[in-house]
Coordinates of C-alpha atoms and ligand atoms in Angstrom, one line a residue:
M1 CA 13.8 12.3 -9.2
T2 CA 12.9 15.5 -7.4
S3 CA 14.9 17.0 -4.6
G4 CA 13.8 17.6 -1.1
G5 CA 14.5 21.3 -1.6
S6 CA 11.4 21.6 -3.7
R7 CA 9.0 20.9 -0.8
D8 CA 6.4 23.6 -0.8
D9 CA 5.8 26.0 2.0
L10 CA 2.8 24.2 3.3
G11 CA 4.8 21.0 3.6
N12 CA 7.7 22.7 5.4
G13 CA 5.3 24.5 7.6
L14 CA 3.6 21.3 8.6
A15 CA 6.9 19.7 9.5
A16 CA 7.8 22.6 11.8
H17 CA 4.3 22.4 13.4
S18 CA 4.6 18.7 13.7
L19 CA 7.8 19.1 15.7
A20 CA 6.1 21.6 17.9
V21 CA 3.1 19.3 18.5
L22 CA 5.5 16.5 19.5
R23 CA 7.5 18.8 21.8
E24 CA 4.4 20.1 23.5
G25 CA 2.9 16.7 23.8
Q26 CA 6.0 15.3 25.6
H27 CA 5.4 15.3 29.4
P28 CA 8.3 16.2 31.7
S29 CA 8.5 12.4 32.5
G30 CA 9.5 11.8 28.8
A31 CA 6.2 10.2 27.9
F32 CA 4.3 11.3 24.8
V33 CA 0.6 11.8 25.2
A34 CA -1.4 10.1 22.4
C35 CA -3.6 13.2 21.8
P36 CA -3.8 16.3 24.1
G37 CA -7.3 17.3 22.9
Y38 CA -9.0 13.9 23.1
P39 CA -10.2 12.9 26.6
I40 CA -9.6 9.1 26.4
Y41 CA -6.2 9.5 24.7
Q42 CA -4.6 11.1 27.7
Y43 CA -2.2 8.2 28.0
A44 CA 1.2 7.1 26.9
W45 CA 1.0 4.2 24.5
L46 CA 4.2 2.4 23.9
R47 CA 3.4 2.0 20.2
D48 CA 2.5 5.7 19.6
G49 CA 5.3 6.9 21.8
S50 CA 8.0 4.7 20.2
F51 CA 7.1 6.0 16.8
C52 CA 7.1 9.6 18.1
A53 CA 10.6 9.0 19.6
Y54 CA 11.7 7.5 16.3
A55 CA 10.4 10.6 14.4
M56 CA 12.3 12.8 16.9
D57 CA 15.5 10.9 16.3
V58 CA 15.0 11.2 12.5
S59 CA 14.4 14.9 13.0
G60 CA 17.6 15.4 15.0
E61 CA 15.9 15.8 18.4
H62 CA 17.9 13.1 20.1
D63 CA 17.4 14.5 23.7
S64 CA 13.6 14.1 23.3
A65 CA 14.0 10.5 22.1
A66 CA 16.4 9.8 24.9
A67 CA 13.9 11.2 27.5
F68 CA 11.2 8.9 26.1
H69 CA 13.5 5.8 26.3
R70 CA 14.3 6.6 29.9
F71 CA 10.6 7.0 30.7
V72 CA 9.8 3.6 29.1
A73 CA 12.7 1.8 30.8
S74 CA 11.7 3.1 34.3
T75 CA 8.1 2.3 33.7
I76 CA 8.7 -1.2 32.5
R77 CA 11.1 -1.8 35.5
R78 CA 8.4 -0.7 37.9
N79 CA 5.6 -2.8 36.3
L80 CA 7.5 -5.9 35.4
G81 CA 8.7 -6.7 38.9
P82 CA 11.7 -8.7 39.8
G83 CA 12.7 -11.6 37.5
T84 CA 11.0 -11.7 34.1
S85 CA 11.7 -15.1 32.5
G86 CA 9.2 -17.6 33.8
E87 CA 6.8 -14.8 34.8
K88 CA 4.6 -15.6 31.9
E89 CA 1.3 -15.0 33.5
R90 CA 2.1 -11.3 34.1
R91 CA 0.8 -9.2 31.2
L92 CA 2.1 -5.8 30.7
P93 CA -0.4 -3.1 29.4
A94 CA -0.4 -1.3 26.1
R95 CA -0.5 2.1 27.7
Y96 CA 0.4 3.8 30.9
T97 CA -0.4 7.2 32.5
L98 CA 2.0 10.0 31.6
T99 CA 3.8 9.3 34.8
G100 CA 4.2 5.6 34.1
E101 CA 1.3 4.3 36.3
L102 CA -1.2 1.7 35.3
E103 CA -4.3 3.4 33.8
R104 CA -7.5 3.5 35.7
L105 CA -9.7 1.7 33.1
G106 CA -9.8 -2.0 33.6
E107 CA -9.0 -4.7 30.9
E108 CA -12.7 -5.4 30.6
D109 CA -13.3 -1.8 29.5
W110 CA -10.6 -1.4 27.0
P111 CA -8.3 -4.2 25.6
N112 CA -4.9 -3.7 27.0
F113 CA -2.9 -6.8 26.3
Q114 CA -0.8 -6.0 23.2
L115 CA 2.7 -7.1 22.6
D116 CA 3.6 -5.0 19.5
G117 CA 4.5 -1.9 21.5
Y118 CA 7.2 -3.7 23.4
G119 CA 8.8 -5.0 20.2
T120 CA 8.5 -1.6 18.6
W121 CA 10.1 0.0 21.7
L122 CA 13.1 -2.3 21.5
W123 CA 13.5 -1.7 17.8
T124 CA 13.4 2.1 18.3
L125 CA 15.8 1.9 21.2
R126 CA 18.4 0.1 19.1
D127 CA 17.8 2.7 16.3
H128 CA 18.4 5.4 18.9
R129 CA 21.8 3.9 19.7
T130 CA 22.6 3.6 16.0
R131 CA 22.0 7.3 15.6
G132 CA 24.5 8.0 18.4
G133 CA 22.3 7.8 21.5
T134 CA 23.9 6.4 24.6
L135 CA 22.2 3.5 26.5
D136 CA 23.3 3.2 30.1
T137 CA 23.4 -0.2 31.9
G138 CA 19.9 0.4 33.4
L139 CA 18.4 0.9 30.0
L140 CA 20.2 -2.2 28.6
D141 CA 19.2 -4.3 31.5
T142 CA 15.5 -3.3 31.0
A143 CA 15.8 -4.0 27.3
G144 CA 17.0 -7.5 28.2
R145 CA 14.1 -8.1 30.6
T146 CA 11.6 -6.7 28.1
A147 CA 13.0 -9.1 25.4
D148 CA 12.7 -12.0 27.9
Y149 CA 9.1 -11.0 28.5
L150 CA 8.4 -10.9 24.7
A151 CA 10.2 -14.3 24.2
G152 CA 8.0 -15.8 26.9
M153 CA 4.7 -14.3 25.7
C154 CA 5.1 -14.2 21.9
H155 CA 3.2 -17.4 21.3
L156 CA 0.0 -16.0 22.9
P157 CA -2.8 -14.4 21.0
C158 CA -3.1 -10.7 21.9
Y159 CA -5.0 -7.6 20.7
D160 CA -3.5 -6.0 17.6
C161 CA -2.2 -2.5 17.1
W162 CA -5.8 -1.3 16.6
E163 CA -6.7 -2.9 19.9
E164 CA -8.9 -5.5 18.3
S165 CA -9.3 -9.3 17.9
G166 CA -7.6 -10.3 21.1
D167 CA -8.0 -14.0 20.2
R168 CA -5.8 -13.9 17.1
R169 CA -2.1 -13.8 16.3
H170 CA -1.6 -10.7 14.2
T171 CA 1.0 -10.5 11.5
S172 CA 2.2 -6.9 12.2
T173 CA 2.4 -7.8 15.9
L174 CA 4.6 -10.8 15.0
A175 CA 6.8 -8.5 12.9
A176 CA 7.2 -6.0 15.8
I177 CA 8.2 -8.9 18.1
I178 CA 10.7 -10.3 15.7
A179 CA 12.2 -6.8 15.2
G180 CA 12.3 -6.2 18.9
L181 CA 14.0 -9.6 19.7
E182 CA 16.6 -9.1 17.0
A183 CA 17.3 -5.6 18.2
A184 CA 17.7 -6.7 21.7
A185 CA 19.9 -9.7 20.6
D186 CA 22.1 -7.2 18.9
L187 CA 22.2 -4.7 21.8
L188 CA 23.0 -7.4 24.4
D189 CA 24.8 -9.9 22.2
R190 CA 22.4 -12.6 23.2
Q191 CA 22.1 -15.4 20.6
P192 CA 19.1 -17.2 22.2
L193 CA 17.0 -14.1 21.5
M194 CA 18.1 -14.3 17.8
D195 CA 17.1 -18.0 17.8
R196 CA 13.7 -17.1 19.1
A197 CA 13.3 -14.5 16.5
A198 CA 14.4 -17.0 13.8
S199 CA 11.6 -19.4 14.9
L200 CA 9.1 -16.6 14.7
R201 CA 10.4 -15.7 11.2
R202 CA 9.5 -19.3 10.2
E203 CA 6.1 -18.7 11.5
L204 CA 5.7 -15.5 9.7
D205 CA 6.3 -17.3 6.5
S206 CA 3.9 -20.1 7.3
P207 CA 0.4 -20.3 5.7
A208 CA -1.1 -18.7 8.8
H209 CA 0.5 -15.3 7.9
L210 CA 1.6 -15.7 4.3
R211 CA -0.9 -16.7 1.6
D212 CA -0.7 -16.6 -2.2
G213 CA 2.6 -14.8 -2.0
G214 CA 1.4 -12.0 0.3
Y215 CA 1.0 -11.4 4.0
V216 CA -2.4 -11.3 5.6
K217 CA -3.9 -9.5 8.6
H218 CA -3.9 -12.4 11.1
D219 CA -3.9 -16.2 11.4
A220 CA -7.6 -16.5 10.6
S221 CA -8.0 -13.9 7.9
G222 CA -7.1 -13.7 4.2
A223 CA -7.5 -9.9 4.3
V224 CA -4.8 -7.2 4.3
D225 CA -4.3 -4.6 6.9
A226 CA -2.3 -1.4 6.3
S227 CA -0.2 -2.1 9.4
L228 CA 1.4 -4.9 7.2
L229 CA 3.5 -2.1 5.8
W230 CA 5.5 -2.1 9.1
L231 CA 7.0 -5.5 8.2
S232 CA 9.2 -3.5 5.9
L233 CA 9.2 0.0 7.4
P234 CA 10.6 0.5 9.8
F235 CA 11.2 -3.0 11.0
G236 CA 13.0 -4.4 7.9
V237 CA 11.8 -7.9 8.7
V238 CA 11.0 -8.1 5.0
A239 CA 12.7 -5.8 2.5
A240 CA 10.6 -3.2 0.8
D241 CA 11.2 -4.7 -2.6
D242 CA 10.9 -8.3 -1.6
P243 CA 8.2 -10.0 -3.8
R244 CA 6.2 -10.9 -0.7
M245 CA 6.1 -7.3 0.4
A246 CA 5.4 -6.1 -3.1
K247 CA 2.4 -8.4 -3.3
T248 CA 1.2 -7.2 0.2
A249 CA 1.6 -3.5 -0.7
E250 CA -0.1 -4.0 -4.0
R251 CA -3.1 -5.3 -2.2
I252 CA -3.0 -2.5 0.4
G253 CA -2.9 0.1 -2.4
A254 CA -5.7 -1.5 -4.4
E255 CA -8.0 -2.5 -1.5
L256 CA -7.4 0.1 1.2
T257 CA -7.1 3.4 -0.7
G258 CA -10.3 5.2 0.0
P259 CA -12.2 7.4 -2.5
G260 CA -10.4 10.5 -1.1
G261 CA -7.0 8.9 -1.8
G262 CA -6.0 8.2 1.8
I263 CA -5.3 4.8 3.2
R264 CA -7.8 2.9 5.5
R265 CA -6.8 0.5 8.2
Y266 CA -8.7 -2.5 6.9
L267 CA -12.0 -3.4 5.1
G268 CA -14.8 -3.6 7.6
D269 CA -13.3 -1.1 10.0
E270 CA -16.2 0.6 11.9
F271 CA -14.2 3.0 14.2
Y272 CA -15.6 6.5 13.3
G273 CA -17.0 4.8 10.2
G274 CA -13.6 3.5 9.0
G275 CA -12.2 6.5 7.2
E276 CA -8.8 7.3 5.7
W277 CA -6.0 7.4 8.2
T278 CA -3.4 10.2 8.3
L279 CA -0.6 8.2 9.8
L280 CA -1.2 5.3 7.4
T281 CA -1.2 7.5 4.3
A282 CA 2.1 9.0 5.5
W283 CA 3.3 5.4 5.9
W284 CA 2.2 4.6 2.4
G285 CA 4.2 7.6 1.2
W286 CA 7.3 6.5 3.1
Y287 CA 7.0 3.1 1.5
R288 CA 6.7 4.7 -1.9
A289 CA 9.7 7.0 -1.2
V290 CA 11.9 4.0 -0.2
L291 CA 11.0 2.4 -3.5
Q292 CA 12.1 5.6 -5.2
D293 CA 8.6 6.4 -6.3
A294 CA 8.9 10.2 -5.8
R295 CA 5.5 10.9 -7.4
G296 CA 3.7 8.4 -5.1
A297 CA 5.5 9.7 -2.1
R298 CA 4.7 13.3 -2.8
E299 CA 1.1 12.5 -3.5
A300 CA 0.8 10.9 -0.1
A301 CA 2.5 13.9 1.5
R302 CA 0.1 16.3 -0.2
W303 CA -2.9 14.2 1.0
V304 CA -1.6 14.5 4.6
E305 CA -1.0 18.2 4.3
A306 CA -4.5 18.7 3.0
A307 CA -5.8 16.7 6.0
A308 CA -4.4 19.3 8.4
T309 CA -6.8 21.7 10.2
E310 CA -6.3 25.4 9.7
R311 CA -3.8 25.6 12.5
G312 CA -1.9 22.6 11.1
D313 CA -3.1 19.9 13.4
L314 CA -3.4 16.3 12.0
P315 CA -6.4 14.2 12.9
E316 CA -6.3 10.4 13.5
Q317 CA -8.5 9.9 10.4
L318 CA -10.8 11.8 8.0
T319 CA -14.4 10.9 8.1
D320 CA -15.4 12.3 4.7
H321 CA -15.4 8.9 3.0
P322 CA -16.3 6.4 5.7
Q323 CA -16.9 2.8 4.9
F324 CA -19.9 2.9 7.2
G325 CA -21.7 6.3 7.1
D326 CA -23.9 5.4 10.0
R327 CA -21.0 4.6 12.3
V328 CA -19.4 8.1 12.4
E329 CA -22.0 9.8 14.6
P330 CA -22.2 7.1 17.3
W331 CA -18.4 7.4 18.0
E332 CA -18.6 11.2 18.0
R333 CA -21.4 11.0 20.5
K334 CA -19.4 8.5 22.6
W335 CA -15.9 10.0 22.6
G336 CA -16.2 13.4 20.8
P337 CA -14.8 14.4 17.4
V338 CA -11.9 12.4 15.9
A339 CA -8.7 12.7 18.0
T340 CA -6.8 15.8 16.8
P341 CA -3.9 16.5 16.9
L342 CA -2.8 12.9 17.1
L343 CA 0.9 12.9 17.9
W344 CA 1.5 9.6 16.0
S345 CA 0.1 11.2 12.8
H346 CA 2.5 14.1 13.2
A347 CA 5.3 11.7 13.8
M348 CA 4.6 9.8 10.6
Y349 CA 4.4 13.0 8.7
L350 CA 7.9 13.9 9.9
V351 CA 9.2 10.5 8.9
L352 CA 7.7 10.9 5.4
D353 CA 9.1 14.4 5.1
D354 CA 12.5 13.1 5.9
A355 CA 12.1 10.3 3.4
L356 CA 11.1 12.9 0.7
A357 CA 14.1 15.0 1.5
R358 CA 16.3 12.0 0.7
L359 CA 14.8 11.3 -2.7
Ligands
BGC1 C1 -5.6 3.0 17.9 C2 -4.3 2.6 18.5 C3 -3.5 3.8 19.1 C4 -4.4 4.5 20.1 C5 -3.8 5.8 20.6 C6 -6.4 3.7 19.0 O1 -7.7 4.0 18.6 O2 -6.3 1.9 17.4 O3 -3.4 2.1 17.4 O4 -2.4 3.3 19.7 O5 -5.7 4.8 19.5 O6 -3.5 6.6 19.5

């Protein structure tokens, strides 16, 4: 086993730069922008932001995480309206403006009904408290209403964490909802939320999501998706060394490692050609680290470090080894070069760096 002290200068430099990117990308409201340099990512996604707040907590920046949680709570309160349970037709969006307003683009332009971010937020909120954060009654009350919203909506198909396939029930979304409901049940001491999570756990292990001993992308797919790693990290819905997770991870490693050594989202991904993703390669390294595979974890960290631009910015993905070479340029023409620096990529590098330091 190697010690964290042996991290090279590049790695340590990237950790410091990553913290700076997250600090600079946090709006005075507490929201994290997805990517300051990419026009259509000028929003606060609950998913990206929650993982950024988690990375800040892991890095000891608790005030930053607390500010994010306050932002989310006030935003949800404003948009959920009075009385949540029973209000099942009201769908909360995946992203807000940096001041917590609904974004200008309509649902028809850009899929917005995604439930994973709300589960992820609840999970990171409880983690924040575990690390010493204080949750006032307003925060706890909003956590309860968010959990009620999730409990009321969790049976519905919704867009996945990649904002795709809105007519399916996605396995990593289900895991985020389970984790969120269990976290809220714990925070609020509410057994019915735990019971709801237990029924979702049974669904998670039904053939819709678990096949041949491993988890699959969604209820109508036998494929893997790299977001399945979240079942174990950070959510802990399935232990990292559980045989079901081992089988899933084995497939992710075998099927989704690209020629450059980074991890792809899923086979058939056409977004910017479907390249190797920085945040997912960091996630893979985190998973290896938790399994005490120091070599695998360090290899992933080196890959991420090499993906950084000269000034240390991490892109969303690398397009050097696309699955579809002819699909890179159309996206560049539509929305510009790959989003860089993506705050979520930097967040996951910080989490990996912390995991490496613990080996
Ligand atoms: C990704 C989402 C992400 C968003 C902002 C999308 O392209 O699919 O997972 O939340 O960008 O980073």
